[in-house]
């Protein structure tokens, strides 16, 4: 059983459309991180959110940490083919362990 | 260039033959960790290290060993590999204090037959 549930598991959209990926848990996290992983590569850290209710923007990507620090979302505006990849969320509890969700595979068609 | 380097990238071995996967980082990071990635299960932590000579078990440590004799290196040792250890392995490093898995290596795809 995953500590962090990501939805949807797969997402395929047309270039220019918007998309949202969700990351939910019944556990409270001290921080939550989002990564993007491309085939044959290691995950690349996109952002870390720490405060409940926090919103961070990274160009066309918007990350939100839930008020109760149990969930998070990633929203991509006007998606481009370069956004294609596996998006992973990971939550940190009070020790140094990081728990990953299973990931959302995003495909942006040109 | 800041990086985490794993070797080898690909390895096919036989059951029971001891192997070591090396991991090295050039950022003077205190924290290093090992993960395995399996379809549908995401990344699961095997072992982590807060600093030299300080290591601890992650969620799936059985069948693995690690050592941290130097700050830059964190090898993963499989004393007697079995087919259920066939997986994609990643090493990661970070500064610690909440900035742990900041950088990942490119991965090692291990097949045990």
PDB file of C-alpha atoms in Angstrom:
ATOM      1  CA  UNK A   1       0.000   0.000   0.000  1.00  0.00           C
ATOM      2  CA  UNK A   2       1.369   3.371  -1.059  1.00  0.00           C
ATOM      3  CA  UNK A   3       1.614   5.984   1.656  1.00  0.00           C
ATOM      4  CA  UNK A   4       1.095   8.581  -1.058  1.00  0.00           C
ATOM      5  CA  UNK A   5      -1.565   8.061  -3.720  1.00  0.00           C
ATOM      6  CA  UNK A   6      -1.113   9.862  -7.010  1.00  0.00           C
ATOM      7  CA  UNK A   7      -3.879  10.399  -9.528  1.00  0.00           C
ATOM      8  CA  UNK A   8      -4.370   9.948 -12.307  1.00  0.00           C
ATOM      9  CA  UNK A   9      -1.918   7.180 -13.062  1.00  0.00           C
ATOM     10  CA  UNK A  10      -1.776   8.160 -16.748  1.00  0.00           C
ATOM     11  CA  UNK A  11      -2.630  11.418 -18.476  1.00  0.00           C
ATOM     12  CA  UNK A  12      -2.497  12.144 -22.193  1.00  0.00           C
ATOM     13  CA  UNK A  13      -3.330  15.623 -23.462  1.00  0.00           C
ATOM     14  CA  UNK A  14      -2.887  17.831 -26.480  1.00  0.00           C
ATOM     15  CA  UNK A  15      -0.256  20.567 -26.569  1.00  0.00           C
ATOM     16  CA  UNK A  16      -1.659  23.789 -25.145  1.00  0.00           C
ATOM     17  CA  UNK A  17      -4.094  22.145 -22.733  1.00  0.00           C
ATOM     18  CA  UNK A  18      -3.871  22.370 -18.952  1.00  0.00           C
ATOM     19  CA  UNK A  19      -3.432  19.457 -16.580  1.00  0.00           C
ATOM     20  CA  UNK A  20      -3.464  18.762 -12.861  1.00  0.00           C
ATOM     21  CA  UNK A  21      -1.832  15.883 -10.989  1.00  0.00           C
ATOM     22  CA  UNK A  22      -2.872  15.071  -7.440  1.00  0.00           C
ATOM     23  CA  UNK A  23      -0.945  13.591  -4.549  1.00  0.00           C
ATOM     24  CA  UNK A  24      -2.936  12.493  -1.494  1.00  0.00           C
ATOM     25  CA  UNK A  25      -2.216  10.855   1.828  1.00  0.00           C
ATOM     26  CA  UNK A  26      -3.781  10.283   5.225  1.00  0.00           C
ATOM     27  CA  UNK A  27      -0.424  11.184   6.803  1.00  0.00           C
ATOM     28  CA  UNK A  28       0.909  14.618   7.648  1.00  0.00           C
ATOM     29  CA  UNK A  29       4.224  15.560   6.071  1.00  0.00           C
ATOM     30  CA  UNK A  30       6.779  18.129   7.150  1.00  0.00           C
ATOM     31  CA  UNK A  31       7.508  18.805   3.494  1.00  0.00           C
ATOM     32  CA  UNK A  32       6.553  17.510   0.090  1.00  0.00           C
ATOM     33  CA  UNK A  33       8.642  17.329  -3.058  1.00  0.00           C
ATOM     34  CA  UNK A  34       7.804  16.957  -6.732  1.00  0.00           C
ATOM     35  CA  UNK A  35      10.103  15.359  -9.257  1.00  0.00           C
ATOM     36  CA  UNK A  36      10.015  14.717 -13.007  1.00  0.00           C
ATOM     37  CA  UNK A  37      11.633  11.612 -14.402  1.00  0.00           C
ATOM     38  CA  UNK A  38      12.321  10.929 -18.065  1.00  0.00           C
ATOM     39  CA  UNK A  39      12.945   7.441 -19.482  1.00  0.00           C
ATOM     40  CA  UNK A  40      16.427   6.167 -18.689  1.00  0.00           C
ATOM     41  CA  UNK A  41      17.151   9.007 -16.277  1.00  0.00           C
ATOM     42  CA  UNK A  42      16.976   9.652 -12.560  1.00  0.00           C
ATOM     43  CA  UNK A  43      14.271  11.867 -11.036  1.00  0.00           C
ATOM     44  CA  UNK A  44      14.939  15.607 -11.165  1.00  0.00           C
ATOM     45  CA  UNK A  45      13.748  17.699  -8.244  1.00  0.00           C
ATOM     46  CA  UNK A  46      11.267  20.394  -9.331  1.00  0.00           C
ATOM     47  CA  UNK A  47      10.164  21.922  -6.046  1.00  0.00           C
ATOM     48  CA  UNK A  48       9.922  21.469  -2.288  1.00  0.00           C
ATOM     49  CA  UNK A  49       6.899  22.821  -0.406  1.00  0.00           C
ATOM     50  CA  UNK A  50       7.037  23.155   3.345  1.00  0.00           C
ATOM     51  CA  UNK A  51       4.212  25.315   4.691  1.00  0.00           C
ATOM     52  CA  UNK A  52       0.555  24.266   4.700  1.00  0.00           C
ATOM     53  CA  UNK A  53      -1.303  26.220   2.014  1.00  0.00           C
ATOM     54  CA  UNK A  54       1.924  27.152   0.268  1.00  0.00           C
ATOM     55  CA  UNK A  55       1.802  27.806  -3.468  1.00  0.00           C
ATOM     56  CA  UNK A  56       4.949  27.845  -5.592  1.00  0.00           C
ATOM     57  CA  UNK A  57       5.225  28.688  -9.267  1.00  0.00           C
ATOM     58  CA  UNK A  58       7.916  27.510 -11.613  1.00  0.00           C
ATOM     59  CA  UNK A  59       7.206  29.064 -15.032  1.00  0.00           C
ATOM     60  CA  UNK A  60       4.087  27.195 -16.256  1.00  0.00           C
ATOM     61  CA  UNK A  61       4.045  24.804 -13.278  1.00  0.00           C
ATOM     62  CA  UNK A  62       2.115  25.628 -10.103  1.00  0.00           C
ATOM     63  CA  UNK A  63       2.555  23.527  -6.978  1.00  0.00           C
ATOM     64  CA  UNK A  64       0.249  23.664  -3.973  1.00  0.00           C
ATOM     65  CA  UNK A  65       0.624  22.086  -0.531  1.00  0.00           C
ATOM     66  CA  UNK A  66      -2.643  21.394   1.267  1.00  0.00           C
ATOM     67  CA  UNK A  67      -3.515  23.339   4.407  1.00  0.00           C
ATOM     68  CA  UNK A  68      -3.276  20.185   6.509  1.00  0.00           C
ATOM     69  CA  UNK A  69       0.005  19.165   4.818  1.00  0.00           C
ATOM     70  CA  UNK A  70      -1.499  15.839   3.716  1.00  0.00           C
ATOM     71  CA  UNK A  71      -1.926  16.503   0.024  1.00  0.00           C
ATOM     72  CA  UNK A  72      -0.494  18.418  -2.879  1.00  0.00           C
ATOM     73  CA  UNK A  73      -1.218  19.217  -6.506  1.00  0.00           C
ATOM     74  CA  UNK A  74       0.789  20.064  -9.570  1.00  0.00           C
ATOM     75  CA  UNK A  75      -0.875  22.158 -12.272  1.00  0.00           C
ATOM     76  CA  UNK A  76       0.686  22.704 -15.683  1.00  0.00           C
ATOM     77  CA  UNK A  77      -0.640  25.521 -17.848  1.00  0.00           C
ATOM     78  CA  UNK A  78      -0.443  25.325 -21.637  1.00  0.00           C
ATOM     79  CA  UNK A  79       1.410  22.017 -21.614  1.00  0.00           C
ATOM     80  CA  UNK A  80       4.177  21.441 -24.124  1.00  0.00           C
ATOM     81  CA  UNK A  81       5.693  18.181 -25.452  1.00  0.00           C
ATOM     82  CA  UNK A  82       8.757  18.894 -23.298  1.00  0.00           C
ATOM     83  CA  UNK A  83       6.551  18.447 -20.210  1.00  0.00           C
ATOM     84  CA  UNK A  84       6.165  14.764 -21.044  1.00  0.00           C
ATOM     85  CA  UNK A  85       7.493  12.520 -18.295  1.00  0.00           C
ATOM     86  CA  UNK A  86       6.782  10.677 -15.077  1.00  0.00           C
ATOM     87  CA  UNK A  87       5.821  13.053 -12.263  1.00  0.00           C
ATOM     88  CA  UNK A  88       6.534  11.840  -8.758  1.00  0.00           C
ATOM     89  CA  UNK A  89       5.508  13.310  -5.447  1.00  0.00           C
ATOM     90  CA  UNK A  90       7.380  12.461  -2.254  1.00  0.00           C
ATOM     91  CA  UNK A  91       6.507  13.315   1.306  1.00  0.00           C
ATOM     92  CA  UNK A  92       8.856  13.632   4.230  1.00  0.00           C
ATOM     93  CA  UNK A  93       7.721  12.711   7.713  1.00  0.00           C
ATOM     94  CA  UNK A  94       9.534  13.900  10.813  1.00  0.00           C
ATOM     95  CA  UNK A  95      12.553  11.650  10.322  1.00  0.00           C
ATOM     96  CA  UNK A  96      14.706  11.706   7.218  1.00  0.00           C
ATOM     97  CA  UNK A  97      12.685   9.126   5.308  1.00  0.00           C
ATOM     98  CA  UNK A  98      11.087  10.183   2.070  1.00  0.00           C
ATOM     99  CA  UNK A  99       8.015   8.255   0.829  1.00  0.00           C
ATOM    100  CA  UNK A 100       7.266   8.347  -2.884  1.00  0.00           C
ATOM    101  CA  UNK A 101       4.009   8.002  -4.738  1.00  0.00           C
ATOM    102  CA  UNK A 102       3.848   5.578  -7.671  1.00  0.00           C
ATOM    103  CA  UNK A 103       3.879   8.439 -10.155  1.00  0.00           C
ATOM    104  CA  UNK A 104       1.753   9.947 -12.922  1.00  0.00           C
ATOM    105  CA  UNK A 105       2.834   9.396 -16.506  1.00  0.00           C
ATOM    106  CA  UNK A 106       2.099  12.539 -18.503  1.00  0.00           C
ATOM    107  CA  UNK A 107       2.146  12.538 -22.303  1.00  0.00           C
ATOM    108  CA  UNK A 108       1.733  15.809 -24.185  1.00  0.00           C
ATOM    109  CA  UNK A 109       0.959  15.295 -27.862  1.00  0.00           C
ATOM    110  CA  UNK A 110       2.174  17.855 -30.391  1.00  0.00           C
TER     111      UNK A 110
ATOM    112  CA  UNK B   1      29.156  20.068 -12.854  1.00  0.00           C
ATOM    113  CA  UNK B   2      27.193  18.896  -9.818  1.00  0.00           C
ATOM    114  CA  UNK B   3      26.356  15.255 -10.207  1.00  0.00           C
ATOM    115  CA  UNK B   4      25.736  11.865  -8.683  1.00  0.00           C
ATOM    116  CA  UNK B   5      27.502   9.098 -10.597  1.00  0.00           C
ATOM    117  CA  UNK B   6      26.477   5.474 -10.464  1.00  0.00           C
ATOM    118  CA  UNK B   7      28.293   2.525 -11.942  1.00  0.00           C
ATOM    119  CA  UNK B   8      27.561   0.341 -13.720  1.00  0.00           C
ATOM    120  CA  UNK B   9      24.494   1.590 -15.637  1.00  0.00           C
ATOM    121  CA  UNK B  10      23.506  -1.928 -16.626  1.00  0.00           C
ATOM    122  CA  UNK B  11      24.352  -5.248 -14.997  1.00  0.00           C
ATOM    123  CA  UNK B  12      23.236  -8.812 -15.599  1.00  0.00           C
ATOM    124  CA  UNK B  13      24.393 -11.310 -13.005  1.00  0.00           C
ATOM    125  CA  UNK B  14      23.587 -14.758 -11.681  1.00  0.00           C
ATOM    126  CA  UNK B  15      21.944 -15.680  -8.420  1.00  0.00           C
ATOM    127  CA  UNK B  16      24.340 -15.703  -5.496  1.00  0.00           C
ATOM    128  CA  UNK B  17      27.220 -13.833  -7.102  1.00  0.00           C
ATOM    129  CA  UNK B  18      28.190 -10.894  -4.903  1.00  0.00           C
ATOM    130  CA  UNK B  19      28.102  -7.490  -6.548  1.00  0.00           C
ATOM    131  CA  UNK B  20      28.646  -3.846  -5.693  1.00  0.00           C
ATOM    132  CA  UNK B  21      27.021  -0.816  -7.286  1.00  0.00           C
ATOM    133  CA  UNK B  22      29.064   2.318  -6.719  1.00  0.00           C
ATOM    134  CA  UNK B  23      27.723   5.809  -6.101  1.00  0.00           C
ATOM    135  CA  UNK B  24      29.763   8.976  -5.906  1.00  0.00           C
ATOM    136  CA  UNK B  25      28.754  12.638  -5.514  1.00  0.00           C
ATOM    137  CA  UNK B  26      30.898  15.732  -6.036  1.00  0.00           C
ATOM    138  CA  UNK B  27      28.838  18.244  -4.034  1.00  0.00           C
ATOM    139  CA  UNK B  28      30.150  17.547  -0.519  1.00  0.00           C
ATOM    140  CA  UNK B  29      26.663  16.451   0.535  1.00  0.00           C
ATOM    141  CA  UNK B  30      26.194  14.929   3.975  1.00  0.00           C
ATOM    142  CA  UNK B  31      23.138  12.885   3.049  1.00  0.00           C
ATOM    143  CA  UNK B  32      23.079   9.977   0.601  1.00  0.00           C
ATOM    144  CA  UNK B  33      20.518   7.262  -0.033  1.00  0.00           C
ATOM    145  CA  UNK B  34      19.661   4.274  -2.209  1.00  0.00           C
ATOM    146  CA  UNK B  35      16.302   3.492  -3.801  1.00  0.00           C
ATOM    147  CA  UNK B  36      14.884   0.793  -5.981  1.00  0.00           C
ATOM    148  CA  UNK B  37      12.174   1.522  -8.530  1.00  0.00           C
ATOM    149  CA  UNK B  38       9.722  -1.149  -9.622  1.00  0.00           C
ATOM    150  CA  UNK B  39       6.667  -0.784 -11.895  1.00  0.00           C
ATOM    151  CA  UNK B  40       3.567   0.249  -9.976  1.00  0.00           C
ATOM    152  CA  UNK B  41       5.475   0.573  -6.699  1.00  0.00           C
ATOM    153  CA  UNK B  42       7.361   3.797  -7.234  1.00  0.00           C
ATOM    154  CA  UNK B  43      10.644   4.458  -5.505  1.00  0.00           C
ATOM    155  CA  UNK B  44      11.310   2.617  -2.250  1.00  0.00           C
ATOM    156  CA  UNK B  45      14.178   3.516   0.024  1.00  0.00           C
ATOM    157  CA  UNK B  46      16.732   0.790   0.770  1.00  0.00           C
ATOM    158  CA  UNK B  47      19.280   2.537   3.005  1.00  0.00           C
ATOM    159  CA  UNK B  48      20.293   6.067   3.790  1.00  0.00           C
ATOM    160  CA  UNK B  49      23.288   7.782   5.370  1.00  0.00           C
ATOM    161  CA  UNK B  50      23.279  11.032   7.300  1.00  0.00           C
ATOM    162  CA  UNK B  51      27.069  11.376   7.195  1.00  0.00           C
ATOM    163  CA  UNK B  52      30.298   9.390   7.215  1.00  0.00           C
ATOM    164  CA  UNK B  53      29.963   6.169   9.231  1.00  0.00           C
ATOM    165  CA  UNK B  54      26.255   6.887   9.889  1.00  0.00           C
ATOM    166  CA  UNK B  55      23.821   4.640   8.024  1.00  0.00           C
ATOM    167  CA  UNK B  56      20.263   3.462   8.648  1.00  0.00           C
ATOM    168  CA  UNK B  57      17.694   1.155   7.097  1.00  0.00           C
ATOM    169  CA  UNK B  58      15.018   2.413   4.789  1.00  0.00           C
ATOM    170  CA  UNK B  59      11.808   0.589   3.928  1.00  0.00           C
ATOM    171  CA  UNK B  60      13.260  -2.402   2.033  1.00  0.00           C
ATOM    172  CA  UNK B  61      16.774  -3.142   3.395  1.00  0.00           C
ATOM    173  CA  UNK B  62      16.644  -6.955   3.308  1.00  0.00           C
ATOM    174  CA  UNK B  63      19.353  -8.452   1.110  1.00  0.00           C
ATOM    175  CA  UNK B  64      21.371  -5.241   0.855  1.00  0.00           C
ATOM    176  CA  UNK B  65      24.341  -3.709   2.656  1.00  0.00           C
ATOM    177  CA  UNK B  66      25.892  -0.264   2.472  1.00  0.00           C
ATOM    178  CA  UNK B  67      28.944   1.516   3.813  1.00  0.00           C
ATOM    179  CA  UNK B  68      29.911   5.173   4.125  1.00  0.00           C
ATOM    180  CA  UNK B  69      33.634   5.398   4.739  1.00  0.00           C
ATOM    181  CA  UNK B  70      34.040   8.634   2.795  1.00  0.00           C
ATOM    182  CA  UNK B  71      31.650  11.505   2.355  1.00  0.00           C
ATOM    183  CA  UNK B  72      31.522  11.276  -1.433  1.00  0.00           C
ATOM    184  CA  UNK B  73      30.965   7.506  -1.811  1.00  0.00           C
ATOM    185  CA  UNK B  74      28.044   5.293  -0.819  1.00  0.00           C
ATOM    186  CA  UNK B  75      28.285   1.818  -2.390  1.00  0.00           C
ATOM    187  CA  UNK B  76      25.378  -0.630  -2.406  1.00  0.00           C
ATOM    188  CA  UNK B  77      26.365  -4.252  -1.833  1.00  0.00           C
ATOM    189  CA  UNK B  78      24.323  -7.322  -2.702  1.00  0.00           C
ATOM    190  CA  UNK B  79      26.058 -10.225  -0.924  1.00  0.00           C
ATOM    191  CA  UNK B  80      23.937 -12.944  -2.521  1.00  0.00           C
ATOM    192  CA  UNK B  81      21.661 -11.489  -5.204  1.00  0.00           C
ATOM    193  CA  UNK B  82      18.347 -13.156  -5.942  1.00  0.00           C
ATOM    194  CA  UNK B  83      15.931 -12.704  -8.886  1.00  0.00           C
ATOM    195  CA  UNK B  84      13.568 -10.580  -6.739  1.00  0.00           C
ATOM    196  CA  UNK B  85      16.319  -7.972  -6.568  1.00  0.00           C
ATOM    197  CA  UNK B  86      16.012  -7.395 -10.294  1.00  0.00           C
ATOM    198  CA  UNK B  87      15.153  -3.717 -10.408  1.00  0.00           C
ATOM    199  CA  UNK B  88      16.212  -0.189 -11.324  1.00  0.00           C
ATOM    200  CA  UNK B  89      18.388   1.297  -8.590  1.00  0.00           C
ATOM    201  CA  UNK B  90      18.995   4.977  -7.873  1.00  0.00           C
ATOM    202  CA  UNK B  91      21.427   6.742  -5.609  1.00  0.00           C
ATOM    203  CA  UNK B  92      20.603  10.220  -4.323  1.00  0.00           C
ATOM    204  CA  UNK B  93      22.322  12.917  -2.306  1.00  0.00           C
ATOM    205  CA  UNK B  94      21.521  16.207  -0.613  1.00  0.00           C
ATOM    206  CA  UNK B  95      22.665  18.707   1.995  1.00  0.00           C
ATOM    207  CA  UNK B  96      20.557  17.242   4.766  1.00  0.00           C
ATOM    208  CA  UNK B  97      18.193  19.172   7.043  1.00  0.00           C
ATOM    209  CA  UNK B  98      15.236  18.683   4.710  1.00  0.00           C
ATOM    210  CA  UNK B  99      17.191  19.003   1.461  1.00  0.00           C
ATOM    211  CA  UNK B 100      17.996  15.356   1.194  1.00  0.00           C
ATOM    212  CA  UNK B 101      17.103  13.751  -2.143  1.00  0.00           C
ATOM    213  CA  UNK B 102      18.057  16.818  -4.132  1.00  0.00           C
ATOM    214  CA  UNK B 103      20.098  15.017  -6.795  1.00  0.00           C
ATOM    215  CA  UNK B 104      19.638  11.535  -8.228  1.00  0.00           C
ATOM    216  CA  UNK B 105      22.064   9.447 -10.223  1.00  0.00           C
ATOM    217  CA  UNK B 106      21.142   8.103 -13.657  1.00  0.00           C
ATOM    218  CA  UNK B 107      20.269   4.682 -12.335  1.00  0.00           C
ATOM    219  CA  UNK B 108      21.573   1.129 -12.503  1.00  0.00           C
ATOM    220  CA  UNK B 109      19.418  -1.485 -14.160  1.00  0.00           C
ATOM    221  CA  UNK B 110      20.164  -4.801 -12.477  1.00  0.00           C
ATOM    222  CA  UNK B 111      18.973  -8.176 -13.731  1.00  0.00           C
ATOM    223  CA  UNK B 112      19.561 -11.264 -11.601  1.00  0.00           C
ATOM    224  CA  UNK B 113      19.013 -14.559 -13.409  1.00  0.00           C
TER     225      UNK B 113
END
